[in-house]
Amino acid sequence: MKMHTKRWRIAAALAAAALAATACGDDNGGDAGGDTGTDGDGETSAPAEQPEFEEGSTMAEIQEAGVLRVGIKYDQPLFGVNTPGGVEGFDAEIAKLIAEGIWGEGGADNIEWSEAVSAVREQVLQEDQVDIVVATYTINDDRKELVGFAGPYYHAGQDIMVAEGNPEGIGGIDDLNGKTVCSAEGSTSIENLREMAPDAEIVALDTYSACAEELAQGRVDAVSTDNVILLGLIEERGEFELVDNPFTEEPYGIGVQKEADDFRMWINDRLEEIYDSGEWAEAWESTAGAIASTPEPPEVDRYEQ
């Protein structure tokens, strides 16, 4: 897989270089980080500083390729939404801050986004389709057997969304027994429901937005997943309400390929950097902060593989 990754990055770098040469109409070459430019007054500006990484490291390979491939959700209001203006949300802002750690200011322009629904998050990392997954991705031991995790960068809690007015009178996890409940295939939310409400009839769909539609049509009694995801759906649609009785803790991590341990540890460093700088809080306040106060950033877990 490592050789495949190297070949892909070299091809991407060559393609990017060819496009740059075509666009510039000269053969001077060089990467974007080393170019000089002019400011608004026509004066020559200093070249942008680009972080340096150890040769052969995952970070150096990504920097050389000129692209950070990010798997994210496209239908997660407040965290990851694909809009005509680009991918938006707290997860998207975290990915942009990681890219800026690789290339410096403006590094977010080097992100290549792709959709990663709950059921394929491990797969896209294992098949080298992405470098990181930032997608309301709960860290757990089973997943650590398949991929690596940096973080956590946020702690959520699983809760329950019901129709406005709560016609079924659902007040907590125990009330879901005997009810029809929707959640996303491949999520920890499904596993929690099967363990904690064993008599619930569970409907597993690809996305939470599809579950919300089932609830709106009256085909399920409730939707259950992390509270911030549900709050985003409520904010977007306005026809549901949150039971507001979370029954789990869900630490969100940044998924990386399992063998990329250097990258995992560097992202942990980067997270601590943006915690201290206030950039993490700014990212929250510009996205999920629309409906929830700014929490304290969680302590990263530098676990051993």
Tab-separated table of C-alpha atoms in Angstrom:
chain	number	residue	atom	x	y	z
A	1	MET	CA	0.000	0.000	0.000
A	2	LYS	CA	2.904	2.308	0.717
A	3	MET	CA	4.299	1.906	-2.813
A	4	HIS	CA	0.853	2.527	-4.232
A	5	THR	CA	0.627	5.711	-2.154
A	6	LYS	CA	4.008	6.900	-3.392
A	7	ARG	CA	3.104	6.313	-7.016
A	8	TRP	CA	-0.185	8.149	-6.596
A	9	ARG	CA	1.505	11.132	-5.018
A	10	ILE	CA	4.191	11.343	-7.685
A	11	ALA	CA	1.543	11.212	-10.413
A	12	ALA	CA	-0.466	13.919	-8.667
A	13	ALA	CA	2.625	16.091	-8.274
A	14	LEU	CA	3.536	15.712	-11.944
A	15	ALA	CA	-0.003	16.542	-13.010
A	16	ALA	CA	-0.061	19.612	-10.765
A	17	ALA	CA	3.310	20.753	-12.138
A	18	ALA	CA	2.107	20.345	-15.730
A	19	LEU	CA	-1.021	22.378	-15.038
A	20	ALA	CA	0.994	25.093	-13.324
A	21	ALA	CA	3.420	25.322	-16.254
A	22	THR	CA	0.531	25.547	-18.714
A	23	ALA	CA	-1.175	28.244	-16.697
A	24	CYS	CA	1.976	30.325	-16.290
A	25	GLY	CA	3.143	29.948	-19.908
A	26	ASP	CA	6.817	29.573	-18.875
A	27	ASP	CA	9.171	26.819	-17.765
A	28	ASN	CA	10.429	28.223	-14.511
A	29	GLY	CA	8.644	25.496	-12.468
A	30	GLY	CA	8.865	25.503	-8.664
A	31	ASP	CA	6.124	24.859	-6.119
A	32	ALA	CA	3.572	27.386	-4.962
A	33	GLY	CA	5.186	27.797	-1.568
A	34	GLY	CA	8.486	28.967	-3.084
A	35	ASP	CA	7.138	31.509	-5.567
A	36	THR	CA	7.352	35.216	-5.119
A	37	GLY	CA	4.467	37.492	-6.079
A	38	THR	CA	3.312	41.078	-6.042
A	39	ASP	CA	1.095	42.780	-3.581
A	40	GLY	CA	-1.690	45.210	-4.369
A	41	ASP	CA	0.831	48.041	-4.859
A	42	GLY	CA	2.785	46.101	-7.463
A	43	GLU	CA	5.755	45.521	-5.135
A	44	THR	CA	7.420	42.148	-4.857
A	45	SER	CA	6.302	40.187	-1.783
A	46	ALA	CA	8.377	37.704	0.197
A	47	PRO	CA	7.867	34.017	-0.578
A	48	ALA	CA	5.373	32.289	1.706
A	49	GLU	CA	7.025	30.218	4.416
A	50	GLN	CA	6.253	26.538	4.173
A	51	PRO	CA	6.792	24.122	7.067
A	52	GLU	CA	9.603	21.605	6.643
A	53	PHE	CA	9.218	17.895	7.361
A	54	GLU	CA	11.627	14.995	7.584
A	55	GLU	CA	12.289	13.484	4.183
A	56	GLY	CA	10.250	10.344	3.637
A	57	SER	CA	7.677	11.212	6.283
A	58	THR	CA	3.979	11.054	5.444
A	59	MET	CA	3.745	14.814	5.910
A	60	ALA	CA	6.616	15.419	3.449
A	61	GLU	CA	4.970	13.137	0.877
A	62	ILE	CA	1.657	14.961	1.162
A	63	GLN	CA	3.377	18.349	0.963
A	64	GLU	CA	5.323	17.286	-2.115
A	65	ALA	CA	2.201	15.935	-3.825
A	66	GLY	CA	0.481	19.266	-3.250
A	67	VAL	CA	-2.844	17.775	-2.182
A	68	LEU	CA	-4.436	16.599	1.087
A	69	ARG	CA	-7.218	14.105	0.351
A	70	VAL	CA	-9.967	14.516	2.956
A	71	GLY	CA	-12.939	12.198	3.494
A	72	ILE	CA	-15.872	14.041	5.061
A	73	LYS	CA	-19.648	13.852	5.270
A	74	TYR	CA	-21.669	15.971	2.888
A	75	ASP	CA	-25.000	15.940	4.732
A	76	GLN	CA	-24.053	16.722	8.321
A	77	PRO	CA	-25.329	20.223	9.129
A	78	LEU	CA	-22.850	22.241	11.218
A	79	PHE	CA	-20.073	19.648	10.749
A	80	GLY	CA	-19.839	18.733	7.068
A	81	VAL	CA	-22.122	20.004	4.308
A	82	ASN	CA	-21.358	20.194	0.596
A	83	THR	CA	-22.623	23.557	-0.625
A	84	PRO	CA	-22.227	25.403	-3.946
A	85	GLY	CA	-19.591	27.495	-2.183
A	86	GLY	CA	-17.605	24.494	-0.942
A	87	VAL	CA	-17.605	22.081	1.977
A	88	GLU	CA	-18.591	23.790	5.236
A	89	GLY	CA	-18.840	22.903	8.923
A	90	PHE	CA	-16.685	22.245	11.965
A	91	ASP	CA	-15.117	19.099	10.493
A	92	ALA	CA	-14.275	21.043	7.337
A	93	GLU	CA	-12.624	23.806	9.393
A	94	ILE	CA	-10.530	21.251	11.293
A	95	ALA	CA	-9.361	19.740	7.984
A	96	LYS	CA	-8.430	23.205	6.697
A	97	LEU	CA	-6.353	23.894	9.816
A	98	ILE	CA	-4.501	20.607	9.307
A	99	ALA	CA	-3.790	21.573	5.687
A	100	GLU	CA	-2.435	24.938	6.841
A	101	GLY	CA	-0.108	23.058	9.160
A	102	ILE	CA	1.311	21.242	6.125
A	103	TRP	CA	1.621	24.160	3.685
A	104	GLY	CA	1.231	27.249	5.812
A	105	GLU	CA	-1.213	30.068	5.128
A	106	GLY	CA	-3.470	29.246	2.190
A	107	GLY	CA	-2.861	25.515	2.587
A	108	ALA	CA	-6.590	24.840	2.704
A	109	ASP	CA	-6.651	25.449	-1.058
A	110	ASN	CA	-4.760	22.167	-1.429
A	111	ILE	CA	-7.582	20.024	-0.026
A	112	GLU	CA	-9.322	17.519	-2.268
A	113	TRP	CA	-12.676	16.661	-0.670
A	114	SER	CA	-14.602	13.416	-1.084
A	115	GLU	CA	-17.705	12.083	0.627
A	116	ALA	CA	-17.169	9.459	3.343
A	117	VAL	CA	-20.457	8.180	4.766
A	118	SER	CA	-20.359	6.255	8.033
A	119	ALA	CA	-20.191	2.790	6.462
A	120	VAL	CA	-17.096	3.470	4.304
A	121	ARG	CA	-14.810	5.502	6.571
A	122	GLU	CA	-12.416	2.641	7.317
A	123	GLN	CA	-12.576	1.427	3.715
A	124	VAL	CA	-11.507	4.710	2.105
A	125	LEU	CA	-8.488	4.849	4.415
A	126	GLN	CA	-7.517	1.199	3.924
A	127	GLU	CA	-7.813	1.519	0.132
A	128	ASP	CA	-5.691	4.701	0.099
A	129	GLN	CA	-8.498	6.809	-1.345
A	130	VAL	CA	-7.949	9.541	1.276
A	131	ASP	CA	-5.226	10.731	3.655
A	132	ILE	CA	-7.557	11.635	6.524
A	133	VAL	CA	-11.198	11.200	7.479
A	134	VAL	CA	-12.784	14.057	9.429
A	135	ALA	CA	-16.418	12.977	9.599
A	136	THR	CA	-17.989	12.940	13.085
A	137	TYR	CA	-15.874	9.808	13.498
A	138	THR	CA	-15.999	8.240	16.969
A	139	ILE	CA	-12.748	6.704	18.220
A	140	ASN	CA	-13.173	3.151	19.504
A	141	ASP	CA	-11.015	0.058	19.994
A	142	ASP	CA	-12.553	-1.944	17.138
A	143	ARG	CA	-11.791	0.816	14.651
A	144	LYS	CA	-8.260	1.178	16.000
A	145	GLU	CA	-7.645	-2.350	14.711
A	146	LEU	CA	-8.278	-1.060	11.185
A	147	VAL	CA	-7.142	2.587	11.101
A	148	GLY	CA	-5.265	5.139	13.210
A	149	PHE	CA	-6.856	8.012	15.110
A	150	ALA	CA	-5.512	11.430	16.042
A	151	GLY	CA	-7.443	13.403	18.625
A	152	PRO	CA	-10.075	13.492	19.924
A	153	TYR	CA	-10.883	17.033	18.802
A	154	TYR	CA	-14.473	17.017	20.161
A	155	HIS	CA	-16.660	15.022	22.583
A	156	ALA	CA	-20.297	14.412	21.584
A	157	GLY	CA	-22.975	12.200	23.184
A	158	GLN	CA	-25.588	9.969	21.582
A	159	ASP	CA	-29.135	11.269	21.936
A	160	ILE	CA	-32.594	10.860	20.370
A	161	MET	CA	-34.483	13.039	17.881
A	162	VAL	CA	-38.268	12.785	17.692
A	163	ALA	CA	-41.085	14.516	15.863
A	164	GLU	CA	-41.974	17.972	17.185
A	165	GLY	CA	-44.197	17.613	20.256
A	166	ASN	CA	-42.742	14.138	20.968
A	167	PRO	CA	-45.996	12.233	20.202
A	168	GLU	CA	-44.543	8.903	21.400
A	169	GLY	CA	-43.443	10.370	24.739
A	170	ILE	CA	-39.843	9.178	24.362
A	171	GLY	CA	-37.703	10.440	27.228
A	172	GLY	CA	-34.564	8.304	27.008
A	173	ILE	CA	-32.853	5.202	25.719
A	174	ASP	CA	-35.106	2.768	27.633
A	175	ASP	CA	-38.191	4.189	25.921
A	176	LEU	CA	-36.866	3.076	22.518
A	177	ASN	CA	-37.625	-0.581	23.270
A	178	GLY	CA	-40.634	-1.516	21.159
A	179	LYS	CA	-40.186	1.580	18.953
A	180	THR	CA	-38.844	1.913	15.403
A	181	VAL	CA	-35.529	3.794	15.421
A	182	CYS	CA	-33.331	4.889	12.520
A	183	SER	CA	-29.560	5.379	12.476
A	184	ALA	CA	-26.693	5.156	9.979
A	185	GLU	CA	-25.236	1.873	8.820
A	186	GLY	CA	-21.657	1.352	10.073
A	187	SER	CA	-21.967	3.845	12.930
A	188	THR	CA	-21.293	3.300	16.614
A	189	SER	CA	-24.806	4.664	17.163
A	190	ILE	CA	-26.272	1.479	15.647
A	191	GLU	CA	-24.089	-0.676	17.906
A	192	ASN	CA	-25.120	1.318	20.981
A	193	LEU	CA	-28.809	0.966	20.114
A	194	ARG	CA	-28.540	-2.804	19.676
A	195	GLU	CA	-26.816	-3.106	23.051
A	196	MET	CA	-28.785	-0.565	25.088
A	197	ALA	CA	-32.279	-0.899	23.546
A	198	PRO	CA	-32.325	-4.534	22.388
A	199	ASP	CA	-36.086	-4.602	21.773
A	200	ALA	CA	-36.067	-1.591	19.460
A	201	GLU	CA	-36.704	-2.213	15.758
A	202	ILE	CA	-33.680	-0.634	14.109
A	203	VAL	CA	-33.713	0.803	10.592
A	204	ALA	CA	-30.178	1.230	9.191
A	205	LEU	CA	-29.745	3.700	6.301
A	206	ASP	CA	-26.711	5.234	4.610
A	207	THR	CA	-27.087	8.731	6.068
A	208	TYR	CA	-28.740	10.574	8.937
A	209	SER	CA	-30.454	12.904	6.508
A	210	ALA	CA	-32.219	9.828	5.086
A	211	CYS	CA	-33.235	8.879	8.646
A	212	ALA	CA	-34.608	12.393	9.184
A	213	GLU	CA	-36.764	11.977	6.091
A	214	GLU	CA	-38.090	8.656	7.449
A	215	LEU	CA	-39.031	10.449	10.685
A	216	ALA	CA	-40.686	13.282	8.790
A	217	GLN	CA	-42.781	10.749	6.841
A	218	GLY	CA	-43.794	8.940	10.044
A	219	ARG	CA	-42.124	5.680	9.017
A	220	VAL	CA	-39.933	5.590	12.162
A	221	ASP	CA	-40.604	6.804	15.703
A	222	ALA	CA	-37.158	8.298	16.347
A	223	VAL	CA	-33.648	8.894	15.010
A	224	SER	CA	-30.655	8.313	17.262
A	225	THR	CA	-27.045	9.403	16.903
A	226	ASP	CA	-24.723	12.068	18.337
A	227	ASN	CA	-26.462	15.106	19.789
A	228	VAL	CA	-24.616	17.648	17.641
A	229	ILE	CA	-25.588	15.806	14.457
A	230	LEU	CA	-29.223	15.770	15.545
A	231	LEU	CA	-29.124	19.453	16.510
A	232	GLY	CA	-27.839	20.220	13.035
A	233	LEU	CA	-30.749	18.370	11.446
A	234	ILE	CA	-33.215	20.150	13.746
A	235	GLU	CA	-31.640	23.496	12.853
A	236	GLU	CA	-31.905	22.676	9.163
A	237	ARG	CA	-35.446	21.250	9.043
A	238	GLY	CA	-37.193	22.714	12.091
A	239	GLU	CA	-39.797	19.914	12.413
A	240	PHE	CA	-38.126	17.782	15.082
A	241	GLU	CA	-36.921	18.115	18.663
A	242	LEU	CA	-34.148	16.634	20.773
A	243	VAL	CA	-35.000	14.479	23.779
A	244	ASP	CA	-31.837	15.980	25.330
A	245	ASN	CA	-30.892	12.981	27.423
A	246	PRO	CA	-27.520	11.773	26.047
A	247	PHE	CA	-26.562	8.246	27.040
A	248	THR	CA	-22.999	7.807	25.678
A	249	GLU	CA	-19.736	9.706	25.209
A	250	GLU	CA	-18.486	9.942	21.623
A	251	PRO	CA	-14.909	11.213	21.193
A	252	TYR	CA	-14.482	12.436	17.600
A	253	GLY	CA	-11.118	11.601	16.055
A	254	ILE	CA	-9.311	12.202	12.776
A	255	GLY	CA	-8.857	8.905	10.956
A	256	VAL	CA	-5.545	8.185	9.210
A	257	GLN	CA	-4.144	5.114	7.496
A	258	LYS	CA	-3.068	2.633	10.150
A	259	GLU	CA	0.590	2.564	9.125
A	260	ALA	CA	0.864	6.393	9.072
A	261	ASP	CA	1.823	6.651	12.725
A	262	ASP	CA	4.077	9.673	12.096
A	263	PHE	CA	1.134	11.505	10.548
A	264	ARG	CA	-1.149	10.576	13.465
A	265	MET	CA	1.323	11.971	16.008
A	266	TRP	CA	1.928	15.118	13.966
A	267	ILE	CA	-1.840	15.776	13.761
A	268	ASN	CA	-1.988	15.446	17.558
A	269	ASP	CA	0.717	18.127	17.782
A	270	ARG	CA	-1.211	20.271	15.323
A	271	LEU	CA	-4.433	19.917	17.327
A	272	GLU	CA	-2.693	21.089	20.489
A	273	GLU	CA	-1.265	23.995	18.512
A	274	ILE	CA	-4.700	25.158	17.328
A	275	TYR	CA	-6.157	24.657	20.815
A	276	ASP	CA	-3.536	27.033	22.205
A	277	SER	CA	-3.763	29.564	19.380
A	278	GLY	CA	-7.542	29.915	19.637
A	279	GLU	CA	-8.058	28.718	16.046
A	280	TRP	CA	-9.976	25.650	17.267
A	281	ALA	CA	-12.416	27.868	19.199
A	282	GLU	CA	-12.787	30.182	16.187
A	283	ALA	CA	-13.584	27.166	13.994
A	284	TRP	CA	-16.286	26.071	16.442
A	285	GLU	CA	-17.823	29.512	16.811
A	286	SER	CA	-18.080	29.985	13.043
A	287	THR	CA	-19.917	26.663	12.565
A	288	ALA	CA	-21.505	24.564	15.344
A	289	GLY	CA	-21.285	27.589	17.615
A	290	ALA	CA	-24.486	28.776	15.938
A	291	ILE	CA	-26.451	26.442	18.222
A	292	ALA	CA	-24.048	25.408	20.995
A	293	SER	CA	-21.665	27.268	23.289
A	294	THR	CA	-17.937	26.792	22.824
A	295	PRO	CA	-16.702	23.766	24.801
A	296	GLU	CA	-13.228	23.198	26.189
A	297	PRO	CA	-11.080	21.316	23.665
A	298	PRO	CA	-10.467	17.713	24.757
A	299	GLU	CA	-7.053	16.308	25.624
A	300	VAL	CA	-5.546	14.327	22.755
A	301	ASP	CA	-4.908	10.615	23.282
A	302	ARG	CA	-1.395	9.613	22.173
A	303	TYR	CA	-2.080	5.905	22.396
A	304	GLU	CA	0.451	3.267	21.353
A	305	GLN	CA	-0.379	1.034	18.380
